[in-house]
Coordinates of C-alpha atoms and ligand atoms in Angstrom, one line a residue:
M22 CA -5.9 30.7 -8.3
E23 CA -8.5 33.0 -9.6
I24 CA -11.8 31.4 -10.7
R25 CA -14.4 32.7 -12.7
Y26 CA -17.9 31.7 -11.9
E27 CA -20.7 31.3 -14.5
K28 CA -23.8 29.7 -13.1
T29 CA -26.2 27.7 -15.4
T30 CA -29.6 29.1 -16.2
A31 CA -30.8 25.5 -16.8
P32 CA -30.2 23.3 -13.7
K33 CA -30.8 19.8 -14.5
Q34 CA -33.2 17.4 -12.5
K35 CA -31.2 15.1 -10.0
P36 CA -31.3 11.4 -11.0
D37 CA -33.0 8.9 -8.8
E38 CA -30.2 8.0 -6.4
K39 CA -31.1 4.3 -6.4
A40 CA -30.6 4.0 -9.8
L41 CA -27.6 6.0 -10.6
G42 CA -25.2 3.4 -12.3
F43 CA -21.8 4.5 -13.1
G44 CA -21.0 7.4 -15.1
K45 CA -24.3 7.9 -16.8
Y46 CA -25.3 11.5 -15.3
F47 CA -23.2 14.6 -15.0
T48 CA -23.6 17.5 -12.6
D49 CA -24.5 21.1 -13.8
H50 CA -21.0 22.5 -13.9
M51 CA -17.6 21.8 -14.9
F52 CA -13.8 23.3 -14.2
V53 CA -12.0 24.3 -17.3
M54 CA -8.6 25.8 -17.4
D55 CA -6.1 26.7 -20.3
Y56 CA -2.4 26.6 -20.6
T57 CA -0.3 28.2 -23.3
E58 CA 3.3 27.9 -23.6
G59 CA 5.0 30.8 -22.0
E60 CA 2.0 32.1 -20.2
G61 CA 1.1 29.1 -18.0
W62 CA -2.3 28.1 -16.7
H63 CA -4.9 30.8 -17.2
D64 CA -8.6 31.5 -17.5
A65 CA -9.9 28.9 -14.6
A66 CA -13.5 28.9 -14.5
I67 CA -16.4 26.9 -13.3
V68 CA -19.1 27.0 -16.0
P69 CA -22.2 25.4 -17.0
Y70 CA -21.2 21.5 -18.1
G71 CA -21.6 21.5 -21.9
P72 CA -19.9 20.4 -25.3
I73 CA -16.2 21.7 -25.9
E74 CA -15.7 22.8 -29.6
L75 CA -12.4 21.6 -31.1
D76 CA -10.8 22.5 -34.6
P77 CA -10.5 19.5 -36.4
A78 CA -6.7 19.7 -36.3
T79 CA -6.6 19.8 -32.5
L80 CA -3.7 17.6 -31.7
V81 CA -5.2 15.4 -29.2
L82 CA -7.6 13.9 -31.9
H83 CA -4.6 12.8 -33.8
Y84 CA -1.8 11.9 -31.4
A85 CA -3.5 11.3 -28.2
Q86 CA -2.0 13.5 -25.6
E87 CA -4.4 12.8 -23.0
T88 CA -4.4 12.2 -19.2
F89 CA -6.8 11.6 -16.8
E90 CA -7.8 10.8 -13.0
G91 CA -10.5 9.2 -11.0
L92 CA -11.7 9.9 -7.3
K93 CA -14.4 10.4 -5.4
A94 CA -16.3 12.7 -3.1
Y95 CA -18.2 10.8 -0.4
R96 CA -21.3 11.8 1.8
A97 CA -20.9 11.1 5.5
E98 CA -24.1 10.5 7.7
N99 CA -23.5 13.7 9.4
G100 CA -23.9 15.4 5.8
E101 CA -20.2 16.5 5.4
I102 CA -18.5 15.6 2.1
K103 CA -15.0 13.9 2.1
L104 CA -12.5 13.6 -0.5
F105 CA -10.0 10.5 -0.2
R106 CA -6.5 11.2 -0.8
P107 CA -6.7 14.0 -3.6
E108 CA -3.4 14.9 -3.6
M109 CA -2.3 11.4 -4.6
N110 CA -4.3 11.8 -8.0
A111 CA -2.8 15.2 -8.2
R112 CA 0.9 13.5 -8.0
R113 CA 0.0 10.7 -10.5
M114 CA -1.3 13.1 -13.0
I115 CA 1.9 14.9 -12.7
N116 CA 3.8 11.8 -13.5
S117 CA 1.4 10.9 -16.3
N118 CA 1.8 14.4 -17.9
R119 CA 5.5 14.2 -17.7
R120 CA 5.5 10.8 -19.5
L121 CA 3.4 12.2 -22.2
C122 CA 5.2 15.8 -22.4
M123 CA 2.1 17.5 -21.2
A124 CA 1.9 20.5 -19.2
E125 CA 1.7 19.6 -15.4
V126 CA -0.9 20.8 -13.3
P127 CA 0.6 21.8 -9.7
E128 CA -0.5 19.7 -7.0
E129 CA -2.1 22.5 -5.0
M130 CA -3.8 23.8 -8.1
F131 CA -5.3 20.4 -9.0
V132 CA -6.6 19.8 -5.4
E133 CA -8.2 23.4 -5.2
A134 CA -9.7 23.0 -8.5
V135 CA -11.4 19.6 -7.4
R136 CA -12.3 21.3 -4.0
K137 CA -13.9 24.3 -5.3
L138 CA -15.8 22.4 -7.9
V139 CA -17.1 19.7 -5.7
D140 CA -18.1 22.6 -3.2
F141 CA -19.9 24.5 -5.8
E142 CA -21.8 21.2 -6.6
R143 CA -22.1 20.0 -3.1
D144 CA -26.0 19.4 -3.7
W145 CA -25.1 16.9 -6.3
V146 CA -23.1 14.7 -3.9
P147 CA -25.7 11.6 -3.3
S148 CA -26.5 10.4 0.2
A149 CA -28.1 6.8 -0.7
P150 CA -25.8 4.0 0.7
N151 CA -22.8 3.0 -1.4
T152 CA -23.3 6.1 -3.7
S153 CA -20.6 8.8 -4.3
L154 CA -19.6 11.5 -6.5
Y155 CA -17.1 10.5 -9.0
I156 CA -14.6 13.2 -10.2
R157 CA -13.0 12.9 -13.4
P158 CA -10.2 15.5 -13.9
F159 CA -8.7 15.2 -17.5
E160 CA -6.2 17.1 -19.7
F161 CA -5.5 17.3 -23.5
A162 CA -3.5 18.9 -26.4
T163 CA -5.4 21.6 -27.8
E164 CA -2.7 23.2 -30.3
C165 CA -4.2 22.9 -33.8
A166 CA -1.6 21.5 -36.1
V167 CA -1.0 18.1 -38.1
G168 CA 2.5 16.8 -37.4
V169 CA 3.7 14.6 -34.3
H170 CA 5.0 17.1 -31.6
A171 CA 4.5 18.0 -28.0
S172 CA 1.6 20.4 -28.0
R173 CA 1.9 24.2 -26.7
K174 CA -1.5 24.4 -25.6
Y175 CA -3.6 22.4 -23.1
K176 CA -7.1 22.3 -21.5
F177 CA -7.8 20.8 -18.1
V178 CA -11.3 19.9 -17.2
I179 CA -12.9 18.3 -14.2
I180 CA -16.4 17.0 -14.9
L181 CA -18.6 15.4 -12.0
S182 CA -20.8 12.3 -11.9
P183 CA -22.9 11.0 -9.2
V184 CA -22.6 7.3 -9.2
G185 CA -23.8 3.9 -7.4
A186 CA -21.8 0.5 -7.3
Y187 CA -19.3 0.2 -10.2
Y188 CA -20.8 -3.2 -10.9
A189 CA -24.1 -3.9 -11.5
T190 CA -23.9 -6.9 -9.0
G191 CA -22.4 -4.8 -6.2
L192 CA -19.8 -6.6 -3.9
A193 CA -20.5 -10.0 -5.7
P194 CA -17.4 -11.6 -6.9
V195 CA -16.5 -11.0 -10.4
K196 CA -15.1 -13.4 -13.1
I197 CA -11.9 -12.4 -14.7
Y198 CA -10.7 -13.6 -18.1
V199 CA -6.5 -14.1 -18.0
E200 CA -5.7 -12.4 -21.1
D201 CA -2.7 -14.2 -23.0
E202 CA -3.0 -12.5 -26.6
F203 CA -3.2 -9.1 -26.2
V204 CA -0.9 -6.9 -23.7
R205 CA -1.5 -3.9 -22.0
A206 CA 2.0 -2.4 -21.4
V207 CA 5.6 -2.9 -21.2
K208 CA 8.5 -1.2 -19.1
G209 CA 9.5 1.7 -20.9
G210 CA 6.0 2.3 -22.5
T211 CA 2.9 4.2 -20.6
G212 CA 1.6 1.4 -18.3
F213 CA 2.3 3.6 -15.3
A214 CA 0.6 6.7 -16.8
K215 CA -3.1 7.2 -16.7
C216 CA -3.6 8.3 -20.4
G217 CA -6.5 7.5 -22.7
G218 CA -4.4 5.6 -25.0
N219 CA -3.8 2.7 -22.6
Y220 CA -7.4 2.3 -22.4
A221 CA -8.2 2.5 -26.2
A222 CA -5.6 -0.1 -26.6
S223 CA -7.2 -2.6 -24.1
I224 CA -10.8 -2.4 -25.4
A225 CA -10.0 -5.4 -28.0
A226 CA -9.3 -7.9 -24.7
Q227 CA -12.1 -6.3 -22.7
T228 CA -14.6 -7.0 -25.6
K229 CA -13.4 -10.4 -25.9
A230 CA -13.7 -11.2 -22.2
A231 CA -17.1 -9.8 -22.0
K232 CA -18.4 -11.8 -25.2
L233 CA -17.2 -15.0 -22.8
G234 CA -18.8 -13.7 -20.1
Y235 CA -16.1 -12.3 -17.9
S236 CA -16.5 -8.8 -16.7
Q237 CA -12.6 -8.0 -16.6
V238 CA -9.2 -8.8 -18.0
L239 CA -6.4 -9.8 -15.9
W240 CA -3.2 -8.5 -17.8
L241 CA 0.1 -10.7 -18.0
D242 CA 3.6 -8.8 -18.3
G243 CA 4.0 -7.8 -22.0
V244 CA 7.6 -9.4 -22.2
H245 CA 7.2 -12.8 -21.0
R246 CA 3.5 -13.1 -20.9
K247 CA 4.0 -14.8 -17.7
Y248 CA 3.6 -12.6 -14.6
V249 CA 0.4 -11.3 -13.4
E250 CA 0.2 -7.4 -13.5
E251 CA -3.3 -5.9 -13.1
V252 CA -7.0 -5.9 -14.0
G253 CA -8.7 -3.5 -16.5
T254 CA -9.5 -0.9 -14.1
M255 CA -7.8 -2.1 -10.9
N256 CA -4.8 -3.5 -9.3
V257 CA -5.1 -6.9 -8.1
M258 CA -4.1 -9.0 -4.8
F259 CA -3.9 -12.6 -4.0
K260 CA -3.9 -14.3 -0.6
I261 CA -2.0 -17.5 -1.1
D262 CA -1.0 -19.5 2.1
G263 CA -1.9 -16.5 4.2
E264 CA 0.2 -14.0 2.7
I265 CA -0.7 -11.3 0.0
Y266 CA 0.8 -11.2 -3.5
T267 CA 0.5 -8.1 -5.8
A268 CA 2.6 -7.0 -8.8
P269 CA 5.4 -4.4 -8.1
I270 CA 5.1 -0.8 -9.4
D271 CA 7.9 -0.7 -11.8
G272 CA 6.9 0.9 -14.9
S273 CA 4.3 -1.3 -16.5
V274 CA 1.5 -1.2 -13.8
L275 CA -0.5 1.8 -12.7
P276 CA 0.2 2.9 -9.2
G277 CA -3.2 2.7 -7.9
I278 CA -4.1 4.8 -4.6
T279 CA -6.6 1.9 -3.4
R280 CA -3.5 -0.3 -3.7
D281 CA -1.4 2.0 -1.6
S282 CA -4.1 2.1 0.8
S283 CA -4.9 -1.5 1.1
I284 CA -1.1 -2.3 1.4
R285 CA -0.9 0.3 4.2
V286 CA -3.9 -1.3 6.2
L287 CA -3.0 -5.2 5.3
K288 CA 0.5 -4.5 6.9
E289 CA -1.1 -2.8 9.8
W290 CA -3.3 -6.1 10.3
G291 CA 0.0 -8.1 10.3
Y292 CA 0.0 -9.8 6.9
K293 CA 2.8 -10.1 4.8
V294 CA 2.7 -8.0 1.5
N295 CA 4.8 -9.4 -1.2
E296 CA 5.0 -6.7 -4.0
T297 CA 6.6 -9.2 -6.5
N298 CA 6.3 -10.9 -9.8
L299 CA 3.9 -13.6 -9.3
A300 CA 3.5 -16.2 -12.4
I301 CA 0.3 -17.3 -13.6
D302 CA 1.3 -20.8 -13.5
D303 CA 2.1 -20.6 -10.0
L304 CA -1.3 -18.7 -9.5
M305 CA -3.1 -21.5 -11.0
A306 CA -1.4 -24.2 -9.2
A307 CA -1.9 -22.7 -5.9
A308 CA -5.8 -22.4 -6.8
R309 CA -5.7 -26.2 -7.8
E310 CA -3.9 -26.8 -4.7
G311 CA -6.3 -25.0 -2.5
R312 CA -3.9 -22.4 -1.3
L313 CA -5.3 -19.6 -3.1
E314 CA -7.6 -18.3 -0.4
E315 CA -8.7 -15.1 -1.8
A316 CA -8.3 -12.8 -4.8
F317 CA -9.6 -9.1 -5.1
G318 CA -9.3 -5.9 -7.1
T319 CA -8.5 -2.5 -5.5
G320 CA -9.6 0.5 -7.6
T321 CA -11.5 3.9 -6.9
A322 CA -14.7 2.8 -8.7
A323 CA -15.5 -0.3 -6.9
V324 CA -12.9 0.2 -4.1
I325 CA -12.4 -3.5 -3.3
S326 CA -14.0 -6.0 -5.7
P327 CA -13.7 -9.8 -4.8
V328 CA -12.7 -12.2 -7.7
G329 CA -14.8 -15.5 -7.8
E330 CA -13.3 -17.0 -10.8
L331 CA -10.3 -16.9 -13.2
Y332 CA -10.0 -18.3 -16.4
F333 CA -6.7 -19.1 -18.1
K334 CA -6.1 -21.1 -21.3
G335 CA -9.3 -23.5 -20.8
E336 CA -8.8 -23.8 -17.0
T337 CA -11.2 -22.3 -14.6
A338 CA -10.1 -21.6 -11.1
V339 CA -12.9 -20.9 -8.6
I340 CA -11.7 -18.7 -5.8
N341 CA -13.2 -19.7 -2.0
G342 CA -16.1 -21.2 -3.8
G343 CA -16.9 -18.2 -5.8
N344 CA -17.7 -16.3 -2.5
I345 CA -16.2 -13.1 -1.1
G346 CA -13.5 -14.0 1.5
S347 CA -13.2 -12.7 4.9
L348 CA -10.2 -10.4 4.4
T349 CA -11.5 -9.0 1.3
Q350 CA -14.9 -8.2 3.1
K351 CA -12.9 -6.7 6.0
L352 CA -10.6 -4.4 3.8
Y353 CA -13.8 -3.2 1.9
D354 CA -15.7 -2.4 5.2
T355 CA -12.5 -0.7 6.4
L356 CA -11.7 1.4 3.5
T357 CA -15.2 2.3 2.8
G358 CA -15.8 3.0 6.4
I359 CA -12.8 5.6 6.2
Q360 CA -14.1 7.0 2.9
W361 CA -17.8 7.6 4.4
G362 CA -16.8 8.6 7.9
R363 CA -18.1 5.7 9.6
L364 CA -14.7 4.8 11.0
P365 CA -12.2 7.0 12.2
D366 CA -9.5 7.9 9.6
N367 CA -6.2 7.2 11.5
Y368 CA -4.2 7.6 8.3
G369 CA -5.2 11.4 7.6
W370 CA -6.5 10.1 4.2
T371 CA -9.6 12.3 4.1
Q372 CA -10.4 15.8 3.8
T373 CA -13.7 17.6 4.3
V374 CA -14.8 19.9 1.7
Ligands
LIG409 N1 -5.1 0.0 -12.6 C1 -5.8 0.6 -13.8 C2 -5.4 0.3 -15.1 C3 -6.8 1.4 -13.4 O1 -7.2 2.3 -14.6 C4 -7.2 1.9 -12.1 C5 -8.2 2.8 -11.8 N2 -7.4 4.3 -11.8 C6 -6.3 1.2 -11.2 C7 -5.4 0.2 -11.6 C8 -6.7 1.6 -9.6 O2 -6.0 2.9 -9.5 P1 -6.8 3.6 -8.2 O3 -7.0 2.8 -7.0 O4 -5.9 4.9 -7.9 O5 -8.4 4.1 -8.7

């Protein structure tokens, strides 16, 4: 892929690494590339970070043909920069684009674009403990027309944001509200795709949960409103009677890369991992009976996020006394150890930029 480089003439001052928060600061440059039907992808460039001008009739503004990804670059102690399974994000974006009838960015092109941009912005990868460079690739329809149809033009963009811990509370257990009014996805819909529309539709429940003092929503399946699916931006796993339970990937749940990595590691440690439908009533009963030993979310942003409390229809289940469980902690230490290069990567998951 030929990339044009245009260097900024006004580099920004880098933020304080101890107060990054999440998704507040952006680096000096971004990757952009356009797609035109009949011509394919063209005009790849790394240019100064800045606004993208859109005609008011641009299709994405009306019919939401938009997909995105999220991954991170990590600074190892020896100064090296590591990416974690970027090819998985490339493949998931291809599946998302296919579902939304959008142009697919080939896997090698996606990974090369990420690597080239991170390399160009390498001074922006922070090195303070628990910080990383969040990478946000996204694509949207750019044809100008009113009338629902698959766009014949797209733009693919990558922006970068130096980040700290996703939750202000760090690895402290989060409180989760089990949503029984709104649903996120049904099979046949777009639940497995990472498209902006899914998140737009989730904000009502997220806002409701936040007002009640919960940091995330746990979604139930959209048909029976019975089976546990996933959390707002994480897949979710439960340890019950020594076994792990998590929702299957069968159309309505996002196939998380942290989920996949966690399952590999947990199985290697000898745990039975049940990718199966778990009814919320059975989960609450397990909590009541003291059989729900641990619960945690898995996702790029927080990696592993312990769940300390679940609220469902007037009942609160406190998990492991509201403390982080030992398996949750071990999984967090292992995955983040591989990501930051503190532990050997026996899975071949990381690549150096
Ligand atoms: N579910 C949803 C709805 C998400 O937005 C995310 C974050 N991408 C995840 C699960 C976790 O996926 P991953 O581990 O690939 O970040």
